[in-house]
Coordinates of C-alpha atoms and ligand atoms in Angstrom, one line a residue:
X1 CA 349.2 151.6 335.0
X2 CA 348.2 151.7 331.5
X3 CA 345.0 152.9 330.7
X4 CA 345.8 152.6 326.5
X5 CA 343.6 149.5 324.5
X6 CA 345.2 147.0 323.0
X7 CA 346.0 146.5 319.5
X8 CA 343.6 144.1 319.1
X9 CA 341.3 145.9 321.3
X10 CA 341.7 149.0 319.1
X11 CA 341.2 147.0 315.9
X12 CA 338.4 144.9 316.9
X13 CA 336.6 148.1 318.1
X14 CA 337.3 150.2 314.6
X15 CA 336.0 147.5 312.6
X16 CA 332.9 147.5 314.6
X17 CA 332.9 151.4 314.5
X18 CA 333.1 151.1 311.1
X19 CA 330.3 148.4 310.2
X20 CA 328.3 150.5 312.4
X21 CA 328.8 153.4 310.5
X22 CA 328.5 151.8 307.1
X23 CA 325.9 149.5 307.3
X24 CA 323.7 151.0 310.5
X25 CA 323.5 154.2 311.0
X26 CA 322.2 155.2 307.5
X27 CA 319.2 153.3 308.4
X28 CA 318.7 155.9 311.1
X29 CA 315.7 158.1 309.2
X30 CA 313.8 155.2 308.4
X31 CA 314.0 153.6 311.6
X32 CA 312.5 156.9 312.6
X33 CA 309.8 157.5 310.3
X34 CA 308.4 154.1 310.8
X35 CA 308.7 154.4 314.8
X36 CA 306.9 157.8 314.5
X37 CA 304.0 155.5 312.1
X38 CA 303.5 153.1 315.3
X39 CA 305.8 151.0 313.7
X40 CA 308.7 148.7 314.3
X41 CA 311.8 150.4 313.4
X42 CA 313.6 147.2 311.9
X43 CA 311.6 144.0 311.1
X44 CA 313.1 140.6 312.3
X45 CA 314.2 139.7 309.1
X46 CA 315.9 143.4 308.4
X47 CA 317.9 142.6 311.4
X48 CA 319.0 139.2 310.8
X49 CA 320.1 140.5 307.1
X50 CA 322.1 142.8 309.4
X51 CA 323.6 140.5 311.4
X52 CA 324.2 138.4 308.7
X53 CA 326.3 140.8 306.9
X54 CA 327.9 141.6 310.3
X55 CA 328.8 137.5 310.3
X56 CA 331.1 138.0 307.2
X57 CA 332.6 140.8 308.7
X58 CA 333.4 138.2 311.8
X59 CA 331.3 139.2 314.2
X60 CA 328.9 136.8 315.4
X61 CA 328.4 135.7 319.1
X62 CA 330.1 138.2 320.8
X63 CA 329.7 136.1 323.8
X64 CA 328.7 133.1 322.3
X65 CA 332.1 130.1 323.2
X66 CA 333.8 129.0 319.9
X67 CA 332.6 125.9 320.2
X68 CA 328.7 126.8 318.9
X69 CA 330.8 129.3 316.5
X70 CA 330.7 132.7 318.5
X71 CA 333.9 134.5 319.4
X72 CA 333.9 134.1 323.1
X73 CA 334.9 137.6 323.4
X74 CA 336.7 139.2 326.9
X75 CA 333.8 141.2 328.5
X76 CA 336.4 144.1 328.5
X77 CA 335.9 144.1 324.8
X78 CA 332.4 143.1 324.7
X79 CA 331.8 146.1 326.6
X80 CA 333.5 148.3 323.8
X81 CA 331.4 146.8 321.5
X82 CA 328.5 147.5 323.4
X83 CA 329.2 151.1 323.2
X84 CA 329.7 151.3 319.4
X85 CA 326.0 150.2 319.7
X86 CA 325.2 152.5 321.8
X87 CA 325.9 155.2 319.1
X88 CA 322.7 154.3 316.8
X89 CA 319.0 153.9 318.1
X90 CA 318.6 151.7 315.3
X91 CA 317.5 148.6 317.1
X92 CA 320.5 146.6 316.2
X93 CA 322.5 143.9 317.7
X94 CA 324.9 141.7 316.8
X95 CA 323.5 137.9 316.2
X96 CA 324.6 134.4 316.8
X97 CA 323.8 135.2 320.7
X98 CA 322.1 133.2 323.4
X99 CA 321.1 134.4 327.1
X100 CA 324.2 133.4 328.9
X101 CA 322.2 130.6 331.4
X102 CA 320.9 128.7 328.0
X103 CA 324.8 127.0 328.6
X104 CA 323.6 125.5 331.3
X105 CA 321.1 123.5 329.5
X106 CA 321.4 119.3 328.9
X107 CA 322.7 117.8 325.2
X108 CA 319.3 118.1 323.9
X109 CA 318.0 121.3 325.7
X110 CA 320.7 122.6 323.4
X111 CA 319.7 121.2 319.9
X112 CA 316.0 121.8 320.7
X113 CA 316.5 125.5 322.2
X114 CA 320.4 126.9 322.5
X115 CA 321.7 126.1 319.2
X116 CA 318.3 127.4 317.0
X117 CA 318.8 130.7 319.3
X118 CA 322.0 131.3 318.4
X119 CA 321.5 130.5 314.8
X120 CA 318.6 133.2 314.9
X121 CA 316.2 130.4 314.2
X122 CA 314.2 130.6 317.8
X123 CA 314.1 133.5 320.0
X124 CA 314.2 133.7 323.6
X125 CA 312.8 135.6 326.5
X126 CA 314.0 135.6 329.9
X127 CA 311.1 136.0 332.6
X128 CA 311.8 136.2 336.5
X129 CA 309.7 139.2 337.2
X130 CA 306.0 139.2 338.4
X131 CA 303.3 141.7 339.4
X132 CA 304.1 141.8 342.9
X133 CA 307.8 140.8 342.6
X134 CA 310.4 143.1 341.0
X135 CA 313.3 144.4 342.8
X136 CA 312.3 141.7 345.2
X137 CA 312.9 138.9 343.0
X138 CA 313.0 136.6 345.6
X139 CA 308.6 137.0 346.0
X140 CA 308.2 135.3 343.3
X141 CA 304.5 133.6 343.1
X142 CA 304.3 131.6 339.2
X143 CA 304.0 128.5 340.5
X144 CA 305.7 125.0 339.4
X145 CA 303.9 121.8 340.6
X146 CA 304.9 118.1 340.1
X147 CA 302.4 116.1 338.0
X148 CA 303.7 112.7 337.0
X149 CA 306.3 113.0 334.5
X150 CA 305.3 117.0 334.1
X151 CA 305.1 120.5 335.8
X152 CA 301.9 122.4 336.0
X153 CA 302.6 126.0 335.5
X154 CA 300.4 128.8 337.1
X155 CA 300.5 132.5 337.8
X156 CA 301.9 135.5 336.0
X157 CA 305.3 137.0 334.9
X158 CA 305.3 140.7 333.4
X159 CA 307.8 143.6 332.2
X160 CA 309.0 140.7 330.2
X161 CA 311.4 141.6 327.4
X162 CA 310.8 140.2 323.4
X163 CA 308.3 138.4 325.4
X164 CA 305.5 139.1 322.5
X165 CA 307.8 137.9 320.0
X166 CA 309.4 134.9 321.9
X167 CA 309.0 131.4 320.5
X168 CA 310.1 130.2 324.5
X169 CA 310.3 131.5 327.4
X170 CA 313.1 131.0 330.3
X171 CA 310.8 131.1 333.2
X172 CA 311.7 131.2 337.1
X173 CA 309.0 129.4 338.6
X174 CA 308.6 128.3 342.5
X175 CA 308.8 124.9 342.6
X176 CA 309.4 124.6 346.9
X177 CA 307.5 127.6 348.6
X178 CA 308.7 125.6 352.1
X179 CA 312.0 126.8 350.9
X180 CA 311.9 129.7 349.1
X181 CA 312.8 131.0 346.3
X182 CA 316.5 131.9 347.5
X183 CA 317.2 129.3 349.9
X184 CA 316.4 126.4 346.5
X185 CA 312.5 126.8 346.2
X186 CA 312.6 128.0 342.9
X187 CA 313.4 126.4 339.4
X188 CA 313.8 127.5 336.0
X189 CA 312.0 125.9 333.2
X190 CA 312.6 126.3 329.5
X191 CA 308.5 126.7 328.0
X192 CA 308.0 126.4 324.5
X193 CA 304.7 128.8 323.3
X194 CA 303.2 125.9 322.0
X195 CA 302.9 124.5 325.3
X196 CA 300.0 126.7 326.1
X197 CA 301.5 130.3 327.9
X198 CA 300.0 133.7 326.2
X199 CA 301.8 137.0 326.1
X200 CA 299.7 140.5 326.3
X201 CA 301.7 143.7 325.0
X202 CA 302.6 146.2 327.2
X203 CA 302.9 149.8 326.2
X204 CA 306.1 152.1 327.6
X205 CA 307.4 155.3 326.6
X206 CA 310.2 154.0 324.5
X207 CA 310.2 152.2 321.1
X208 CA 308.7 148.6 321.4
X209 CA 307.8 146.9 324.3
X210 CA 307.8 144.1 327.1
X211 CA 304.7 141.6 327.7
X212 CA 303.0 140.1 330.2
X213 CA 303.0 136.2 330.2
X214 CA 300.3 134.4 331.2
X215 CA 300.1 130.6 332.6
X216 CA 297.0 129.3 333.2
X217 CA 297.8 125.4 333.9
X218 CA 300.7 125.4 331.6
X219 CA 301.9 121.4 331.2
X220 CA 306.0 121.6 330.8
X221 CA 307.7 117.9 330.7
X222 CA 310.3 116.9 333.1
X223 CA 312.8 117.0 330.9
X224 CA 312.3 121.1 330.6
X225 CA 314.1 122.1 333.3
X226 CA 317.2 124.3 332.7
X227 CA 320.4 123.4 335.5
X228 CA 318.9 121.6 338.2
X229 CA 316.1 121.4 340.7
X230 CA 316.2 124.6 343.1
X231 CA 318.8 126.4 341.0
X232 CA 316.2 129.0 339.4
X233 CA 317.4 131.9 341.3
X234 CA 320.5 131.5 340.7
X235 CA 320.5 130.8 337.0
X236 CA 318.3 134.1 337.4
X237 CA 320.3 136.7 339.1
X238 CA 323.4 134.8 336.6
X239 CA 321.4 136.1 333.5
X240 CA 321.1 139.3 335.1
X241 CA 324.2 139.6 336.0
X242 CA 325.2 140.3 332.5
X243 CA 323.5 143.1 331.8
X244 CA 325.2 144.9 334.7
X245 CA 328.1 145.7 332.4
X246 CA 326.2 145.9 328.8
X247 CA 323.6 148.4 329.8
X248 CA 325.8 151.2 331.0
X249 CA 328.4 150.2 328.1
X250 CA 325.4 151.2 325.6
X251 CA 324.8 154.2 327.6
X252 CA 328.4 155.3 327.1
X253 CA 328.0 155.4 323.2
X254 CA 324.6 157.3 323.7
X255 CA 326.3 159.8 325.1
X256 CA 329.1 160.6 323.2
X257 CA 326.9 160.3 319.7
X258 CA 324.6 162.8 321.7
X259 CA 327.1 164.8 323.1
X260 CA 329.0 165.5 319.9
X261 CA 325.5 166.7 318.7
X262 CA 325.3 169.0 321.3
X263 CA 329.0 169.9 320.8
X264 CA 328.5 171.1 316.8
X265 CA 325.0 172.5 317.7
X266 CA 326.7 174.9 320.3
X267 CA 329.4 175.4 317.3
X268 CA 326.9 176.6 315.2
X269 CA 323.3 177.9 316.8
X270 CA 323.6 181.7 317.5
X271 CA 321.7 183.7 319.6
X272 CA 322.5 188.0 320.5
X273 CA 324.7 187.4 317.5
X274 CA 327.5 185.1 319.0
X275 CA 327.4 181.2 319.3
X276 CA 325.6 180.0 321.7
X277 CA 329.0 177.6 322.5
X278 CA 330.2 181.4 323.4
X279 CA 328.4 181.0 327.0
X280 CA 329.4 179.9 329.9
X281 CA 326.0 178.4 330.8
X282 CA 326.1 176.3 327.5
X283 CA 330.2 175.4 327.8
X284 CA 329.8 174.5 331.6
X285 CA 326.9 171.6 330.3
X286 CA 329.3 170.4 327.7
X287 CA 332.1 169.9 330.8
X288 CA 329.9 168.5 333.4
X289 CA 328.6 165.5 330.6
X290 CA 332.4 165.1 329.3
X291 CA 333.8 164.6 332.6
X292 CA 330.6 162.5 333.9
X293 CA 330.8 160.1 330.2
X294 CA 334.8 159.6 331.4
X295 CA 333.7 158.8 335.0
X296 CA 331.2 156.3 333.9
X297 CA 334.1 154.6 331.2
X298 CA 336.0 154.2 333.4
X299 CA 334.1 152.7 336.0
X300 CA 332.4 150.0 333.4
X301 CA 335.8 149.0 331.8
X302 CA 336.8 148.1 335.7
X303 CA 333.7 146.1 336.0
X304 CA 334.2 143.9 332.6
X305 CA 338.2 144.2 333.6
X306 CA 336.8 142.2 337.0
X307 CA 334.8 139.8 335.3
X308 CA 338.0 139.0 333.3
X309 CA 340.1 138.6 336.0
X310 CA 338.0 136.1 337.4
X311 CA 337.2 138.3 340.7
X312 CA 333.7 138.7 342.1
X313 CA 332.1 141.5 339.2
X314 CA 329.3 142.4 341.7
X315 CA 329.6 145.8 343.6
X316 CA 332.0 146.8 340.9
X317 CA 329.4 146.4 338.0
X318 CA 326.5 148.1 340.5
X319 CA 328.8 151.1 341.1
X320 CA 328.7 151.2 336.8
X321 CA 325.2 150.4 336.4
X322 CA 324.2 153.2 339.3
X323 CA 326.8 155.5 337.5
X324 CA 326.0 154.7 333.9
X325 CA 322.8 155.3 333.7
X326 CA 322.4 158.3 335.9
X327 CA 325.0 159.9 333.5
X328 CA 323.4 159.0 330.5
X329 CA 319.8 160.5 331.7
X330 CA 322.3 163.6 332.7
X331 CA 324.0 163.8 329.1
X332 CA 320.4 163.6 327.0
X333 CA 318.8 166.2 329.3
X334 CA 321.9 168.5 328.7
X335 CA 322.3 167.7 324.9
X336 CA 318.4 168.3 324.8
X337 CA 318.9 171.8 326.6
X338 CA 321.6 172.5 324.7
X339 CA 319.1 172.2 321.1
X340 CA 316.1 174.1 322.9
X341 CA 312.8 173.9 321.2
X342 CA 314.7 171.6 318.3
X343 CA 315.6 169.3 321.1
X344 CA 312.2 168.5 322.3
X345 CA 310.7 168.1 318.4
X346 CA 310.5 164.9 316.8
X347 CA 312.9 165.9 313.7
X348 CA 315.8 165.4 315.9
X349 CA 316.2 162.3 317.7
X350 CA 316.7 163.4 320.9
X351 CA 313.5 163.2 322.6
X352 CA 313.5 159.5 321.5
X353 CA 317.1 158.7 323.7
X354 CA 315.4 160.6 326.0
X355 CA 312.4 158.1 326.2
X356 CA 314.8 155.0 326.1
X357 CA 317.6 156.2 328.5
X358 CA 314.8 156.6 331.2
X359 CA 314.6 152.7 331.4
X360 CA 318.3 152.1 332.6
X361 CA 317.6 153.4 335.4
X362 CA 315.0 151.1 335.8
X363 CA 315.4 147.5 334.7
X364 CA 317.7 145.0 335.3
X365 CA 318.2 146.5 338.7
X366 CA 317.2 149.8 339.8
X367 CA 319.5 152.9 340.9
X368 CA 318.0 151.7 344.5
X369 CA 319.0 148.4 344.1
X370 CA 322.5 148.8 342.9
X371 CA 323.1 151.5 346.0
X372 CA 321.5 148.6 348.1
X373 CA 324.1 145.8 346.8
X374 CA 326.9 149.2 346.8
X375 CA 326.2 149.8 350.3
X376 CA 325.7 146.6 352.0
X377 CA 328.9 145.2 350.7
X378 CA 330.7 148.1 352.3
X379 CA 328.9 147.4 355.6
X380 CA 329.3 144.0 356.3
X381 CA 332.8 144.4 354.9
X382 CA 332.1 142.4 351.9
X383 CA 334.6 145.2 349.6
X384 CA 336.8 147.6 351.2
X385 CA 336.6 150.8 350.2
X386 CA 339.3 151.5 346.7
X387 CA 338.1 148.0 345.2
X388 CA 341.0 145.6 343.7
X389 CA 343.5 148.3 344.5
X390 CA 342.4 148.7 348.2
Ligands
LIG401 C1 311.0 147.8 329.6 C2 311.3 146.8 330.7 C3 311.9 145.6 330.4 C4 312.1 144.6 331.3 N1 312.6 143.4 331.0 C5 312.5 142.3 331.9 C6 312.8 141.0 331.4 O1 313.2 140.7 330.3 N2 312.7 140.0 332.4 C7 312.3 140.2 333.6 O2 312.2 139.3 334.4 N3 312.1 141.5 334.1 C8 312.2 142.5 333.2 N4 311.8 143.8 333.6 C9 311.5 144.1 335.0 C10 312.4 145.0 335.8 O3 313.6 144.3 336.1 C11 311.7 145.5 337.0 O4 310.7 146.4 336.6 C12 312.6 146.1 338.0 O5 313.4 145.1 338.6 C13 311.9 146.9 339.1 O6 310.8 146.1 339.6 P1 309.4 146.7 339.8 O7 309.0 147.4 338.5 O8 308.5 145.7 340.3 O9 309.5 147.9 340.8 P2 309.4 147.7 342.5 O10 310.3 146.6 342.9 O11 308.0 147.7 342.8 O12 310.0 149.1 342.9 C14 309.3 150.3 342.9 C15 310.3 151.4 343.4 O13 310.7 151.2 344.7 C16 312.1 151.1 344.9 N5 312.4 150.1 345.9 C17 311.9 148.8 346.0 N6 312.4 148.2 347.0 C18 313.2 149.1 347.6 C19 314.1 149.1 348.8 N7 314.2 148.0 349.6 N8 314.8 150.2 349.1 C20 314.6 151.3 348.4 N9 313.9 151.4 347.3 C21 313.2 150.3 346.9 C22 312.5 150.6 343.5 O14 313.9 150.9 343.3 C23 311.6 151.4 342.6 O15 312.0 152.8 342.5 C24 311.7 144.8 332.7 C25 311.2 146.1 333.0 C26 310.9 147.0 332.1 C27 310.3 148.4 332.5

């Protein structure tokens, strides 16, 4: 067993360390000033000049296939890359990106919507979730009815993601209610903004936002339908299948940037004149969210490893979505302890991972969920217990 990165592993992750360092994290103070002004810590066309630069350093589509001139990275590599992120709250990503079900779309579908995403020309939202259907996806209500050569769109997606910002929206819509949405009642439609949907801001505790989107009658051609006829649940648990590994990958590099705050603040904070790294209470908080942030890296690489390996990513990326963000959440609240009053001001950063963390337990699956997909694969004797090694 070898638990050591490769050598191109190691070297693709340092370059990315190092860009992030360089080029990102020096932007940190004024991504917080401007967030603490109400406003958006990087612009659109801040970030794009980022990931522009980023591009001649070679890093464009992390996910993206060579073909539309992304690097079709391993997701065991993605994943480290994710948690390089993970170590800046400057709202950063990498560009030349597309949501993973967009390569399911026809010849034109992908000059009129894939290729201007990944070029950073269009942007994207991906909308499945309603008022009355979150966790159970499958309730979905927005409906899809045949007129002619088009759809009529009706009802109400929310919780959505860039969704203010989006020029189109990737929406799951129920197209057969006979059916259901799981058994091929539900479609997925690619819907420009011009075609008539409206978006209304929502306000959360973290920095920026989701949006409600709102159909009233929306007319979407035929030829707007992303995979086929009855597939939209599919496409949409695929699309959220993704984020399984990435979100708890970002968590990792949370906490370690957060941890080695807490680590130098305990270093050098006294209190009773000795450092307040001198007591047990503060040293046993630094062990717990060490030996936790190992725990959840090591269960995330095995999740990317199985999507590598071609087996069934499923329970093992639950167990690291479950684990990693319940750690993170863990780590902040520690690191946060650790700083005392200074932790909960708004000089430090701390209250705002605080804020964001709180939503990975949350979206793209809930803790309940993942234990719900955990569990029931071990009773019906889906997985045996031990995983691939079992
Ligand atoms: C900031 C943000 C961004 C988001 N981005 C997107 C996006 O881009 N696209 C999109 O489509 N959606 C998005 N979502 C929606 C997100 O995926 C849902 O909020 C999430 O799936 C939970 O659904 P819900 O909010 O309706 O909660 P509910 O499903 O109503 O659940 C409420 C509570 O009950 C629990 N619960 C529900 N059912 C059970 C059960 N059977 N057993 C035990 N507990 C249960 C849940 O775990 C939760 O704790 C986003 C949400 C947020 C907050």
């Amino acid at each position: 067993m070898d638990f050591a990165l490769s050598d191109e592993e190691r070297a693709v992750r340092d370059t990315v360390r190092a860009f992030i360092t360089r080029e990102v994290m020096p932007l940190e103070a004024e991504v917080l000033r401007r967030e603490r002004a109400h406003q958006p810590g990087l612009d659109h066309s801040e970030v794009r000049e980022l990931q522009l630069k980023a591009r001649k350093f070679g890093f464009w589509g992390l996910a993206t296939p060579e073909e539309y001139g992304g690097m079709n990275l391993p997701a065991v590599l993605q994943s480290l890359i994710w948690t390089e992120l993970g170590r800046t709250f400057v709202p950063f990503r990498f560009g030349g990106e597309a949501d993973n079900i967009l390569f399911h779309a026809t010849e034109e579908q992908k000059r009129e919507f894939l290729i201007p995403t990944i070029e950073g020309e269009r942007r994207s939202c991906f909308a499945i979730t309603e008022p009355g259907a979150g966790s159970d996806a499958a309730n979905i209500r927005l409906s899809a009815r045949r007129d002619g050569d088009d759809w009529i769109l009706d009802g109400e997606k929310t919780f959505i993601t860039g969704g203010h910002d989006a020029d189109f929206a990737i929406v799951v819509a129920v197209t057969d209610r006979e059916k259901g949405a799981r058994n091929g009642g539900a479609t997925a439609f690619l819907v420009d903004r011009s075609m008539g949907w409206r978006s209304e801001f929502i306000q959360t505790m973290g920095e920026g936002g989701p949006a409600s989107l709102i159909f009233d009658g929306v007319r979407v051609p035929h030829r707007n339908i992303l995979g086929e006829i009855g597939q939209g649940f599919t496409l949409g648990m695929e699309w959220i299948g993704k984020g399984r590994y990435t979100i708890p990958s970002h968590a990792i590099g949370i906490a370690e940037r957060v941890l080695q705050m807490a680590i130098d603040y305990a270093n050098t904070r006294e209190t009773f004149g000795t450092k307040i790294g001198a007591n047990q209470a503060i040293q046993w908080m630094i062990a717990d969210s060490e030996t936790e942030l190992e725990a959840a890296r090591w269960l995330v690489l095995r999740s990317a490893w199985t999507v590598d390996a071609g087996l069934d990513p499923r329970h093992a990326s639950s167990m690291g979505k479950l684990y990693g963000a319940g750690m993170v959440n863990r780590v902040v609240d520690r690191v946060l302890q650790i700083h005392g009053g200074m932790g909960y001001t708004r000089e430090l950063p701390i209250e705002r991972w605080y804020r964001q963390v709180r939503l990975y337990r949350i979206f793209e699956g809930t803790d309940e969920m993942q234990r719900l997909i955990i569990s029931r694969d071990l009773l019906r004797g889906y997985t045996k217990i031990g995983g691939h090694l079992a």
